[in-house]
XYZ file of C-alpha atoms in Angstrom:
762
model
C 0.000 0.000 0.000
C 1.653 3.220 -1.198
C 1.854 5.859 1.550
C 0.815 9.424 0.650
C 2.317 12.275 2.644
C 3.205 15.964 2.423
C 6.443 17.754 3.295
C 4.880 21.081 4.278
C 1.856 23.311 3.654
C 1.596 27.073 2.974
C 1.295 28.859 6.299
C -0.032 32.299 5.321
C -3.659 31.287 4.738
C -5.726 31.403 1.553
C -6.665 35.035 2.283
C -3.286 35.996 3.832
C -4.745 35.806 7.318
C -1.338 35.328 8.931
C 0.113 38.385 7.193
C -2.591 40.678 8.483
C -2.491 39.217 11.986
C 1.281 39.685 12.200
C 1.228 43.245 10.954
C -1.611 44.158 13.295
C 0.363 42.775 16.226
C 3.568 44.527 15.199
C 1.724 47.853 14.960
C 0.300 47.422 18.446
C -3.240 47.171 17.101
C -3.931 43.643 18.370
C -2.837 41.420 21.215
C -0.491 38.482 21.469
C -3.476 36.232 22.210
C -5.198 37.393 19.027
C -2.115 36.531 16.988
C -1.778 33.112 18.605
C -5.460 32.460 17.940
C -5.055 33.170 14.230
C -2.101 30.782 14.133
C -4.112 28.028 15.826
C -7.062 28.549 13.458
C -4.805 28.354 10.403
C -3.110 25.176 11.603
C -6.464 23.533 12.258
C -7.787 24.499 8.826
C -4.645 23.372 7.028
C -4.649 20.020 8.790
C -8.286 19.556 7.764
C -7.233 20.194 4.165
C -4.625 17.438 4.541
C -6.864 15.000 6.405
C -6.816 12.486 3.537
C -3.067 11.975 3.784
C -1.528 8.961 5.448
C 0.919 11.311 7.175
C 0.624 15.105 7.446
C 3.336 17.565 8.485
C 3.404 19.192 11.919
C 5.829 21.976 12.763
C 5.813 23.416 9.245
C 3.707 26.322 10.513
C 5.760 29.343 11.565
C 5.075 32.904 12.628
C 8.076 34.054 10.588
C 10.544 31.414 9.364
C 11.153 27.706 9.930
C 14.937 28.124 10.221
C 14.485 30.798 12.895
C 12.053 28.412 14.612
C 14.792 25.794 14.657
C 17.241 28.274 16.160
C 14.832 28.975 19.013
C 14.053 25.269 19.438
C 17.772 24.647 19.809
C 18.259 27.628 22.118
C 20.678 29.167 19.622
C 19.926 32.833 20.182
C 22.253 35.663 19.135
C 24.136 37.159 22.078
C 22.369 40.509 21.621
C 18.965 39.047 22.574
C 19.925 36.556 25.281
C 19.382 38.977 28.132
C 15.778 39.676 27.169
C 13.369 38.846 29.980
C 10.067 39.460 28.220
C 7.818 37.184 26.217
C 9.600 34.544 24.110
C 7.515 35.420 21.045
C 8.612 39.052 21.311
C 12.237 37.984 21.475
C 11.640 35.816 18.407
C 10.379 38.836 16.467
C 13.308 40.933 17.678
C 15.670 38.498 15.950
C 13.438 38.324 12.875
C 12.926 42.030 12.293
C 14.905 43.990 14.853
C 11.880 44.820 16.991
C 8.898 42.870 18.227
C 6.064 45.371 18.106
C 4.998 48.922 18.669
C 2.540 50.426 21.110
C -0.443 52.377 19.871
C 1.563 55.614 19.866
C 4.235 53.896 17.769
C 6.975 53.950 20.368
C 9.030 50.807 20.143
C 8.446 48.214 22.781
C 10.713 45.346 23.668
C 13.878 47.177 22.606
C 15.277 47.428 19.093
C 18.273 45.267 18.182
C 20.006 44.379 14.934
C 17.803 41.954 13.035
C 19.171 38.576 12.019
C 20.764 38.355 8.609
C 18.308 37.248 5.937
C 19.108 35.414 2.724
C 17.462 33.238 0.100
C 16.431 29.653 0.861
C 18.479 27.757 -1.729
C 17.247 28.810 -5.199
C 13.798 30.025 -4.116
C 12.338 33.458 -3.415
C 11.754 32.483 0.207
C 14.082 34.169 2.736
C 15.299 32.604 5.966
C 16.960 34.102 9.031
C 20.575 32.931 9.066
C 21.611 31.074 12.244
C 24.560 32.687 14.028
C 27.425 30.725 15.576
C 30.658 31.322 17.411
C 33.211 28.881 18.774
C 31.480 29.242 22.154
C 27.954 28.481 20.890
C 25.991 25.996 22.971
C 22.533 24.552 22.424
C 19.728 24.307 24.965
C 16.601 22.503 23.785
C 13.236 24.259 23.993
C 10.794 21.917 22.263
C 7.660 23.714 23.478
C 6.613 25.156 20.091
C 6.808 21.824 18.265
C 5.281 19.812 21.111
C 2.353 22.209 21.432
C 1.626 21.967 17.712
C 1.930 18.186 17.903
C -0.607 18.072 20.741
C -3.009 20.211 18.676
C -2.646 17.897 15.681
C -3.101 14.731 17.730
C -6.203 16.199 19.390
C -7.569 16.777 15.892
C -6.980 13.105 15.037
C -4.199 13.866 12.576
C -1.665 11.237 11.549
C 1.219 13.510 12.467
C 4.723 13.617 11.022
C 6.791 16.335 12.746
C 9.068 18.299 10.401
C 12.408 19.737 11.485
C 15.449 21.230 9.777
C 18.199 18.611 9.854
C 21.360 19.149 11.909
C 23.816 19.186 9.014
C 21.746 21.561 6.899
C 21.203 23.781 9.956
C 24.942 24.091 10.491
C 25.622 24.568 6.785
C 23.078 27.385 6.463
C 24.395 29.252 9.490
C 27.241 31.719 9.701
C 30.195 31.583 12.082
C 30.447 35.194 13.239
C 33.995 34.686 14.528
C 35.306 32.624 11.606
C 35.344 29.423 13.649
C 34.728 25.953 12.220
C 30.984 25.296 12.437
C 31.454 21.536 12.305
C 33.154 21.626 15.693
C 29.698 22.383 17.123
C 28.197 19.173 15.733
C 28.482 16.998 18.856
C 26.796 19.579 21.048
C 24.143 20.144 18.415
C 23.395 16.430 18.087
C 22.827 16.178 21.828
C 19.991 18.721 21.472
C 18.575 16.859 18.452
C 18.654 13.596 20.394
C 16.678 15.195 23.209
C 14.175 16.554 20.706
C 13.644 13.232 18.951
C 13.254 11.427 22.272
C 10.670 14.001 23.369
C 8.708 13.363 20.171
C 8.936 9.595 20.660
C 7.574 9.980 24.188
C 4.472 11.595 22.695
C 3.720 8.711 20.378
C 5.395 9.964 17.196
C 6.452 7.212 14.785
C 7.982 9.189 11.903
C 9.930 12.465 11.907
C 10.785 14.269 8.684
C 14.318 15.676 8.885
C 14.958 18.157 6.074
C 18.490 17.948 4.673
C 18.329 19.774 1.329
C 22.082 20.430 1.257
C 22.365 16.813 0.078
C 21.576 18.143 -3.401
C 24.642 20.433 -3.305
C 28.323 19.692 -3.716
C 29.716 18.544 -0.365
C 33.371 18.310 0.534
C 34.742 15.394 2.532
C 34.207 17.088 5.898
C 30.518 17.676 5.284
C 30.036 14.176 3.873
C 31.603 12.824 7.033
C 29.328 15.081 9.094
C 26.280 13.428 7.530
C 27.466 9.924 8.327
C 28.545 10.889 11.810
C 25.341 12.772 12.622
C 22.929 10.034 11.615
C 24.934 7.283 13.244
C 24.608 9.278 16.439
C 20.854 9.799 15.950
C 20.003 6.212 14.981
C 19.559 5.282 18.658
C 16.504 7.550 18.904
C 13.128 5.853 19.272
C 11.532 7.375 16.171
C 11.837 6.561 12.489
C 13.654 9.250 10.527
C 12.716 10.256 6.992
C 15.598 12.315 5.633
C 14.150 14.676 3.024
C 16.102 16.241 0.166
C 14.637 18.520 -2.473
C 15.266 21.280 -5.044
C 17.758 19.264 -7.063
C 19.669 16.082 -7.795
C 21.679 13.908 -5.432
C 24.196 12.909 -8.122
C 27.496 12.061 -6.370
C 25.730 12.147 -2.979
C 23.443 9.267 -3.980
C 25.499 6.602 -2.209
C 25.843 8.770 0.899
C 22.094 9.445 1.068
C 21.084 5.862 0.371
C 23.259 4.487 3.157
C 22.477 6.882 5.978
C 21.233 4.807 8.941
C 17.658 6.092 8.765
C 14.311 4.470 8.047
C 13.492 6.417 4.904
C 14.740 8.822 2.268
C 12.747 11.409 0.318
C 14.083 12.622 -3.029
C 12.884 15.222 -5.496
C 11.745 13.097 -8.426
C 10.711 16.172 -10.414
C 14.207 17.672 -10.581
C 16.071 14.463 -9.816
C 14.238 11.665 -11.577
C 17.567 10.385 -12.897
C 18.661 9.746 -9.300
C 15.951 7.172 -8.678
C 17.219 4.165 -10.637
C 20.714 4.354 -9.101
C 19.072 4.721 -5.689
C 17.128 1.507 -6.161
C 20.389 -0.368 -6.597
C 21.876 1.150 -3.440
C 18.964 1.377 -1.037
C 18.945 -1.237 1.736
C 15.921 -3.565 1.458
C 14.295 -2.288 4.663
C 14.372 1.403 3.766
C 11.394 3.483 2.601
C 11.839 5.514 -0.589
C 9.658 8.614 -0.793
C 9.402 10.107 -4.257
C 8.449 13.748 -4.781
C 6.407 13.298 -7.949
C 4.282 16.481 -7.879
C 6.093 19.788 -8.472
C 5.985 21.717 -5.193
C 7.357 24.916 -6.744
C 5.194 25.554 -9.771
C 1.461 25.711 -10.386
C 0.941 23.691 -13.561
C -1.080 20.518 -13.499
C 0.958 17.344 -13.389
C 0.823 14.947 -16.314
C -0.586 12.140 -14.178
C -0.470 9.548 -16.950
C 3.218 10.212 -17.556
C 3.959 9.958 -13.823
C 2.027 6.695 -13.571
C 3.885 5.227 -16.542
C 7.067 5.837 -14.565
C 5.758 5.010 -11.085
C 3.923 1.744 -11.687
C 7.049 -0.396 -12.226
C 8.618 1.179 -9.134
C 5.514 0.402 -7.096
C 5.685 -3.236 -8.137
C 9.334 -3.364 -7.142
C 9.098 -1.478 -3.824
C 5.626 -2.398 -2.604
C 4.914 -0.823 0.806
C 8.334 0.789 0.807
C 7.149 3.313 -1.802
C 5.828 6.661 -0.520
C 4.740 9.544 -2.738
C 4.646 13.259 -1.978
C 5.195 16.661 -3.567
C 8.799 17.313 -4.531
C 9.254 19.774 -1.640
C 7.160 21.723 0.843
C 4.126 23.390 -0.728
C 5.226 26.609 0.984
C 6.234 27.855 -2.472
C 2.784 27.681 -4.111
C -0.578 29.338 -3.313
C -3.086 27.590 -1.079
C -6.240 26.787 -3.031
C -7.236 27.275 -6.663
C -10.884 27.234 -5.579
C -10.336 30.731 -4.173
C -9.850 32.053 -7.699
C -13.060 33.533 -9.112
C -11.679 35.961 -11.694
C -8.850 33.999 -13.273
C -9.260 33.251 -16.971
C -11.153 29.965 -17.230
C -8.837 28.386 -19.804
C -5.703 29.158 -17.844
C -7.345 28.173 -14.566
C -7.993 24.720 -16.032
C -4.232 24.261 -16.517
C -3.301 24.988 -12.870
C -2.997 23.275 -9.488
C -2.368 25.067 -6.169
C -1.403 23.315 -2.921
C -4.809 21.754 -2.237
C -5.104 20.553 -5.837
C -1.595 19.104 -5.757
C -2.622 16.964 -2.812
C -5.662 15.878 -4.846
C -3.315 14.863 -7.660
C -1.336 12.778 -5.196
C -4.503 10.991 -4.133
C -5.326 10.166 -7.764
C -1.858 8.700 -8.236
C -2.124 6.703 -5.017
C -5.538 5.336 -5.928
C -4.276 4.312 -9.363
C -1.326 2.501 -7.769
C -3.570 0.768 -5.224
C -6.618 -0.049 -7.341
C -5.507 0.311 -10.958
C -6.010 3.156 -13.413
C -9.598 2.144 -14.068
C -10.486 3.259 -10.552
C -9.549 6.859 -11.432
C -10.239 6.834 -15.159
C -12.406 9.967 -15.080
C -9.771 11.966 -13.208
C -7.039 10.815 -15.582
C -9.127 11.680 -18.636
C -9.912 15.147 -17.263
C -6.232 15.700 -16.581
C -5.244 14.721 -20.145
C -7.923 16.962 -21.653
C -6.577 19.996 -19.773
C -2.977 19.257 -20.767
C -3.906 18.816 -24.418
C -5.846 22.093 -24.429
C -2.828 23.932 -23.065
C -0.459 22.423 -25.624
C -2.742 23.372 -28.510
C -3.757 26.851 -27.325
C -2.927 29.679 -29.783
C -2.633 31.953 -26.729
C 0.565 30.149 -25.750
C 2.468 30.501 -29.039
C 3.336 33.751 -30.885
C 5.400 33.233 -34.068
C 6.454 36.908 -34.196
C 8.018 36.698 -30.736
C 9.874 33.527 -31.604
C 11.228 35.125 -34.775
C 12.466 38.163 -32.825
C 14.313 35.928 -30.369
C 15.860 33.931 -33.221
C 17.173 37.149 -34.774
C 18.693 38.522 -31.534
C 22.507 38.482 -31.594
C 25.396 39.482 -29.349
C 25.463 43.060 -30.663
C 22.204 43.772 -28.858
C 24.025 43.320 -25.559
C 26.958 45.679 -26.172
C 27.191 49.326 -25.058
C 28.639 51.731 -27.588
C 31.699 52.575 -25.466
C 33.561 51.030 -22.514
C 32.624 52.060 -18.991
C 35.380 54.665 -18.479
C 34.228 56.669 -21.484
C 30.564 56.350 -20.523
C 31.264 57.422 -16.944
C 32.925 60.657 -18.097
C 29.974 61.557 -20.319
C 27.455 60.710 -17.593
C 29.344 62.788 -15.008
C 29.350 65.792 -17.339
C 25.610 65.467 -17.933
C 24.377 64.632 -14.435
C 26.742 66.863 -12.385
C 26.436 64.744 -9.228
C 28.456 65.350 -6.049
C 30.798 62.841 -4.424
C 28.923 60.096 -2.599
C 25.704 60.751 -4.535
C 22.524 59.758 -2.709
C 19.514 57.946 -4.072
C 16.927 55.353 -3.057
C 16.175 52.014 -4.618
C 12.838 52.986 -6.145
C 9.715 52.573 -4.038
C 8.300 54.745 -1.261
C 5.669 53.729 1.303
C 2.494 52.189 -0.058
C 0.143 54.140 2.171
C -3.433 53.241 3.074
C -4.549 55.958 0.654
C -2.639 54.359 -2.204
C -4.020 50.910 -1.468
C -7.552 52.263 -1.122
C -7.339 54.077 -4.466
C -5.989 50.974 -6.186
C -8.714 48.769 -4.707
C -11.422 51.239 -5.689
C -10.046 51.488 -9.219
C -9.962 47.705 -9.594
C -13.478 47.451 -8.190
C -14.750 50.047 -10.660
C -15.788 52.582 -8.012
C -12.992 54.991 -8.993
C -12.652 55.974 -12.658
C -9.382 56.070 -14.574
C -9.019 59.862 -14.443
C -9.525 59.981 -10.678
C -7.117 57.085 -10.146
C -4.486 58.774 -12.282
C -4.932 61.982 -10.297
C -4.555 60.128 -6.992
C -1.341 58.441 -8.137
C 0.084 61.690 -9.498
C -0.583 63.320 -6.135
C 1.376 60.549 -4.417
C 4.205 60.888 -6.934
C 4.286 64.641 -6.304
C 4.512 63.985 -2.571
C 7.446 61.620 -3.069
C 9.269 64.193 -5.192
C 8.674 66.976 -2.645
C 9.929 64.833 0.219
C 13.060 63.813 -1.685
C 13.875 67.396 -2.646
C 13.370 68.513 0.958
C 15.714 65.770 2.129
C 18.346 66.789 -0.410
C 18.666 63.501 -2.305
C 20.671 63.740 -5.507
C 18.964 61.269 -7.863
C 15.233 60.966 -7.301
C 12.642 58.264 -7.945
C 8.940 58.625 -8.540
C 8.072 56.270 -5.672
C 6.118 53.630 -7.643
C 2.755 54.555 -6.105
C 0.963 53.057 -9.094
C 2.690 49.659 -8.768
C 1.286 46.733 -6.842
C 4.438 44.604 -7.074
C 7.711 44.981 -8.931
C 7.023 41.916 -11.090
C 3.240 41.790 -11.211
C 3.059 45.403 -12.389
C 5.056 44.605 -15.518
C 3.470 41.246 -16.100
C 0.037 42.892 -16.193
C 1.171 44.908 -19.199
C 2.869 42.142 -21.125
C 1.137 39.698 -23.431
C 1.767 36.101 -22.380
C 1.023 36.681 -18.686
C -2.030 35.933 -16.568
C -2.878 37.053 -13.034
C -4.427 35.394 -10.074
C -6.500 36.995 -7.357
C -5.304 34.830 -4.477
C -2.082 33.306 -5.776
C -0.107 34.556 -2.775
C 3.089 32.944 -1.535
C 5.335 33.915 1.360
C 8.601 35.694 0.643
C 9.593 36.332 4.261
C 7.747 37.047 7.505
C 4.518 38.828 6.613
C 5.781 39.736 3.151
C 3.730 37.916 0.513
C 4.032 38.112 -3.252
C 1.594 37.092 -5.947
C 3.763 35.811 -8.799
C 2.280 36.414 -12.233
C 1.712 33.373 -14.394
C 3.966 33.280 -17.449
C 1.971 30.969 -19.687
C 2.875 32.036 -23.240
C 5.268 33.897 -25.509
C 6.022 37.393 -24.162
C 5.595 40.700 -25.958
C 5.100 44.353 -24.939
C 2.095 45.922 -26.678
C 2.711 49.446 -25.331
C 4.939 51.534 -23.044
C 4.553 50.599 -19.385
C 6.289 53.272 -17.287
C 7.087 56.257 -19.489
C 4.056 58.379 -18.607
C 4.558 58.090 -14.838
C 8.308 58.699 -15.025
C 8.104 61.724 -17.297
C 5.415 63.224 -15.053
C 7.736 62.848 -12.081
C 10.643 64.359 -14.030
C 8.471 67.368 -14.870
C 8.233 68.187 -11.144
C 11.982 68.517 -10.503
C 15.208 69.710 -12.024
C 17.123 66.829 -10.442
C 17.712 63.560 -12.326
C 14.732 61.198 -12.100
C 15.431 57.464 -12.331
C 13.270 55.350 -14.555
C 12.477 52.188 -12.615
C 12.184 48.803 -14.314
C 12.359 45.180 -13.248
C 14.889 43.152 -15.178
C 14.131 40.088 -17.282
C 15.883 37.580 -14.999
C 13.993 38.797 -11.933
C 10.656 38.847 -13.749
C 11.380 35.271 -14.790
C 12.549 34.031 -11.387
C 9.673 35.697 -9.531
C 6.997 34.359 -11.852
C 5.350 30.995 -12.137
C 7.086 30.107 -15.389
C 5.782 27.921 -18.174
C 7.329 24.457 -18.128
C 6.991 23.657 -21.836
C 10.167 25.417 -23.013
C 13.608 26.254 -21.535
C 13.645 29.101 -19.006
C 16.393 30.736 -21.050
C 14.001 31.118 -23.974
C 11.358 32.816 -21.836
C 14.030 35.081 -20.332
C 15.226 36.287 -23.703
C 11.629 37.092 -24.680
C 11.346 39.192 -21.524
C 14.665 40.889 -22.278
C 13.461 42.078 -25.664
C 10.289 43.487 -24.099
C 12.213 45.372 -21.370
C 14.687 46.642 -23.963
C 11.810 48.362 -25.793
C 10.818 50.070 -22.527
C 14.398 51.214 -21.825
C 14.677 52.787 -25.264
C 11.310 54.515 -24.880
C 12.386 55.992 -21.529
C 15.616 57.276 -23.060
C 13.685 58.751 -25.989
C 11.488 60.582 -23.450
C 14.548 62.243 -21.905
C 15.161 59.947 -18.913
C 18.932 59.761 -18.403
C 19.122 57.426 -15.388
C 17.405 54.052 -15.705
C 17.479 51.358 -13.023
C 16.827 47.768 -14.085
C 16.442 45.682 -10.937
C 17.842 42.172 -10.960
C 17.139 41.315 -7.339
C 16.675 37.647 -8.198
C 19.725 37.060 -10.374
C 21.507 34.850 -7.869
C 18.533 32.830 -6.719
C 18.212 31.389 -10.208
C 21.633 29.791 -9.887
C 21.558 26.010 -10.017
C 22.458 24.524 -6.658
C 25.541 22.877 -8.106
C 28.462 25.049 -9.119
C 29.177 22.845 -12.102
C 25.905 24.097 -13.624
C 26.343 27.788 -12.761
C 28.077 28.999 -15.872
C 25.384 27.866 -18.281
C 22.763 29.765 -16.246
C 24.917 32.876 -15.818
C 25.664 32.980 -19.537
C 22.027 33.312 -20.553
C 21.005 35.384 -17.523
C 23.726 37.990 -18.071
C 23.066 38.007 -21.808
C 19.378 38.678 -21.129
C 20.185 41.623 -18.851
C 22.596 43.065 -21.395
C 20.019 42.762 -24.169
C 17.535 44.652 -21.992
C 19.947 47.362 -20.824
C 22.572 48.030 -23.443
C 20.782 49.646 -26.359
C 21.158 53.115 -24.830
C 23.587 55.962 -25.568
C 26.750 56.441 -23.531
C 25.340 59.396 -21.578
C 22.395 57.349 -20.250
C 23.344 55.840 -16.908
C 22.158 52.271 -16.275
C 21.706 51.137 -12.678
C 20.824 47.696 -11.380
C 19.910 46.510 -7.903
C 20.339 43.162 -6.141
C 19.280 42.287 -2.623
C 19.616 39.628 0.099
C 21.897 37.189 -1.641
C 25.521 36.182 -1.431
C 27.317 37.736 -4.402
C 30.956 37.094 -3.582
C 31.179 34.003 -5.762
C 29.515 35.508 -8.853
C 31.221 38.899 -8.980
C 32.672 38.221 -12.431
C 29.172 37.648 -13.796
C 27.867 40.803 -12.110
C 30.708 42.787 -13.624
C 29.908 41.254 -17.012
C 26.433 42.793 -16.795
C 28.274 46.107 -17.331
C 25.758 48.265 -15.472
C 27.141 51.728 -14.761
C 25.989 51.562 -11.124
C 25.018 48.558 -9.008
C 23.288 48.847 -5.631
C 23.414 45.842 -3.301
C 22.341 44.828 0.212
C 25.163 44.972 2.714
C 23.697 46.388 5.925
C 22.379 43.190 7.551
C 25.682 41.485 6.906
C 27.646 44.485 8.290
C 29.281 45.007 4.896
C 30.502 41.392 4.719
C 29.379 41.242 1.100
C 32.083 43.754 0.298
C 34.711 41.140 1.149
C 34.412 40.119 -2.483
C 36.160 43.341 -3.477
C 39.300 42.276 -1.618
C 39.881 39.803 -4.438
C 37.899 41.249 -7.345
C 38.494 44.671 -8.840
C 34.930 45.676 -9.639
C 35.256 48.228 -12.445
C 32.078 50.312 -12.203
C 30.204 52.317 -9.537
C 28.537 50.691 -6.549
C 26.081 51.638 -3.830
C 26.376 49.352 -0.789
C 23.049 49.542 1.030
C 23.699 51.387 4.283
C 20.544 50.600 6.209
C 18.189 47.670 6.547
C 14.770 48.659 5.242
C 13.208 45.419 6.438
C 13.606 46.533 10.039
C 11.697 49.465 11.610
C 14.946 50.549 13.279
C 16.189 53.984 12.123
C 19.930 54.098 11.377
C 22.047 56.894 12.826
C 24.214 59.217 10.769
C 27.254 57.893 12.601
C 26.431 54.270 11.756
C 26.015 55.070 8.064
C 29.301 56.982 7.983
C 31.017 54.015 9.618
C 29.621 51.590 7.030
C 30.604 53.804 4.104
C 34.136 54.164 5.468
C 34.316 50.358 5.504
C 33.187 50.371 1.886
C 35.792 53.000 0.944
C 38.524 50.661 2.163
C 37.646 48.344 -0.746
C 36.222 50.643 -3.421
C 37.506 54.085 -4.491
C 35.364 56.798 -2.908
C 34.697 58.420 -6.279
C 32.835 55.273 -7.347
C 30.613 54.943 -4.240
C 26.926 55.810 -3.924
C 24.915 56.095 -0.695
C 21.526 54.388 -0.617
C 19.243 52.087 1.407
C 19.590 48.367 0.779
C 16.184 47.910 -0.866
C 12.950 49.684 -1.770
C 10.938 51.478 0.928
C 7.503 50.197 -0.064
C 6.929 48.227 3.145
C 7.920 51.019 5.537
C 5.970 54.005 6.862
C 6.781 57.641 6.119
C 7.441 58.209 9.818
C 10.318 55.733 9.585
C 11.516 56.630 6.091
C 12.007 60.373 6.488
C 14.312 60.362 9.534
C 16.270 57.404 8.129
C 16.850 59.140 4.795
C 17.648 62.417 6.554
C 20.401 60.626 8.449
C 21.593 59.025 5.223
C 21.851 62.390 3.431
C 23.610 63.913 6.457
C 26.093 61.041 6.404
C 26.814 61.615 2.702
C 27.449 65.302 3.348
C 29.845 64.455 6.158
C 31.684 62.016 3.899
C 32.015 64.669 1.185
C 33.851 66.960 3.589
C 36.695 64.471 3.841
C 36.523 63.055 0.302
């Protein structure tokens, strides 16, 4: 009998209930009990939606991040928060965002501290809080969160499978703040894991899912040894361990994974189907093999007949040792397609959200248990939808394909090398040393959101909506001029999301109403659905940008999202290579860049925040990705004249190992996140002579904490030790959309004051 289980479920709620509860609590508008109640209600609902599974995950729910949850479970708190004597949940939020909450009069409660460093979870758009270690780190188990959720699930009659981050992955994802060897902490860490597993066994748990996704990355001998050592230590525990890998292929780690002394192994059979046959030859005869056969990261329906053709022989071979599941946690897809009432009917018929993916699993399981005839109607319906998608004229545009075929390397070359361009841009723009700017967006106020909602609902006409957005743009320009910023932005009042906004204006995209997924904490994004060939029917940003430029004599940046980021932050069609879709996007953005330049815009920022997260998890595959990703950016950016200054922005990723590719993009100015890592990202410039201008983000916009002038000066002096001062810009580390004006204005005032101080000694 094939076992059906799930690795994790979206935690935010079909209507983003968790987001709104968190933000209400942080603003001091609701109580801790109210927040906890929303969490309990969501867990109960999500377990009900998984009630048909043989085993359902427990512990996958989090109020911010599952890696941060593991840090608190292990008692691994940064030194700066260990002396806190208040509520544990408030301390948790202090690590997550620098501050727990605010009182009604917006004074900080619970004391502001530096937030934990945040970076991307493997190659996804989910962000986790990086564990912090030193040589003196110890671990002190606090299993209360997981045990309380387990008790809730058991009271609901759930067949519970607790989910935890594995010890080796936890160490690998963390950062040694003192440069010590993290692996020297392994023994102490395993003692805490042993206590945790024994506590779960004492409460009747049979299986525990231990997530070890670093098994799909290249591991040196020390980390391979750490895996063997760790699981030989844990094998004495009284629970069965299912080690779960996902997001890629095991490849050379196949033997290691197959022979870990655990009861079961989960592998991603969507990305790593080629791993399965070798695994069958290596797997001990007692061990369960869980296959992730439904894509947990995209929203297209699965070809169930194709999967069955592949699965049925395996089921005959493995019998009860075969489990099936999604490829990874369903955290990365929206909750329920049944919420969608406005989505195009044809496209809707091609999709599956989290709930529907679990339905697909049940169809596969029933076919394996009772034969295909028992689910013939479901299989026929599935094939009809897939055939309709393949044949749809809305998917294929011959003109777009011809344009891509005709694109050559010349499209990606600037007229002159950087040094010549920089001189022409300096003469035109007349900027001071340490020029100041922001990354693009300003606060999305309640008034902006209300106007957008009314416009979408049809209760506000187009002229009134345009007037409301122009008023907000005018406010942003006034505030920036009053602050004394050097290069201004229009604030993006009219934009809902940096990817969705562009997707809405491109042919080949569709949009959901409730297709929300978590990016970090309460931050949710609604990725557009890239279903067909991409083209730009009309200009997308020119009118708003030229209006903003008309209000000021200072340079106004045109703000665009780059092709690689639009691709990586979309649900992308799976019927052609991603590189092909990216080049289509590049040609569309290139048209917009040229239209902005034609309209007199001389500074254009093309954000590539997601460049690094598209990297394959294995270094051996990086270059192929970087080749087409960099080419796509260059096609989008490099049709302009020398005197037009091209900026790009990247955030919350490690860039040190791809600096050559970033330099190859040949942007005139790059702005990057460095504040949360205390400028550690600039270590790359000790070994790489970056040729162009750079703005290291000097304050963390994801925290409500307001940076001081002195702190910003200190950070920029660190930057000037690596990069010539004449090539440095001063800017926040990301857009200001999620902040409030009351936080933004004093922070930017301090930033401008810091730049002026730096100019005095430049």
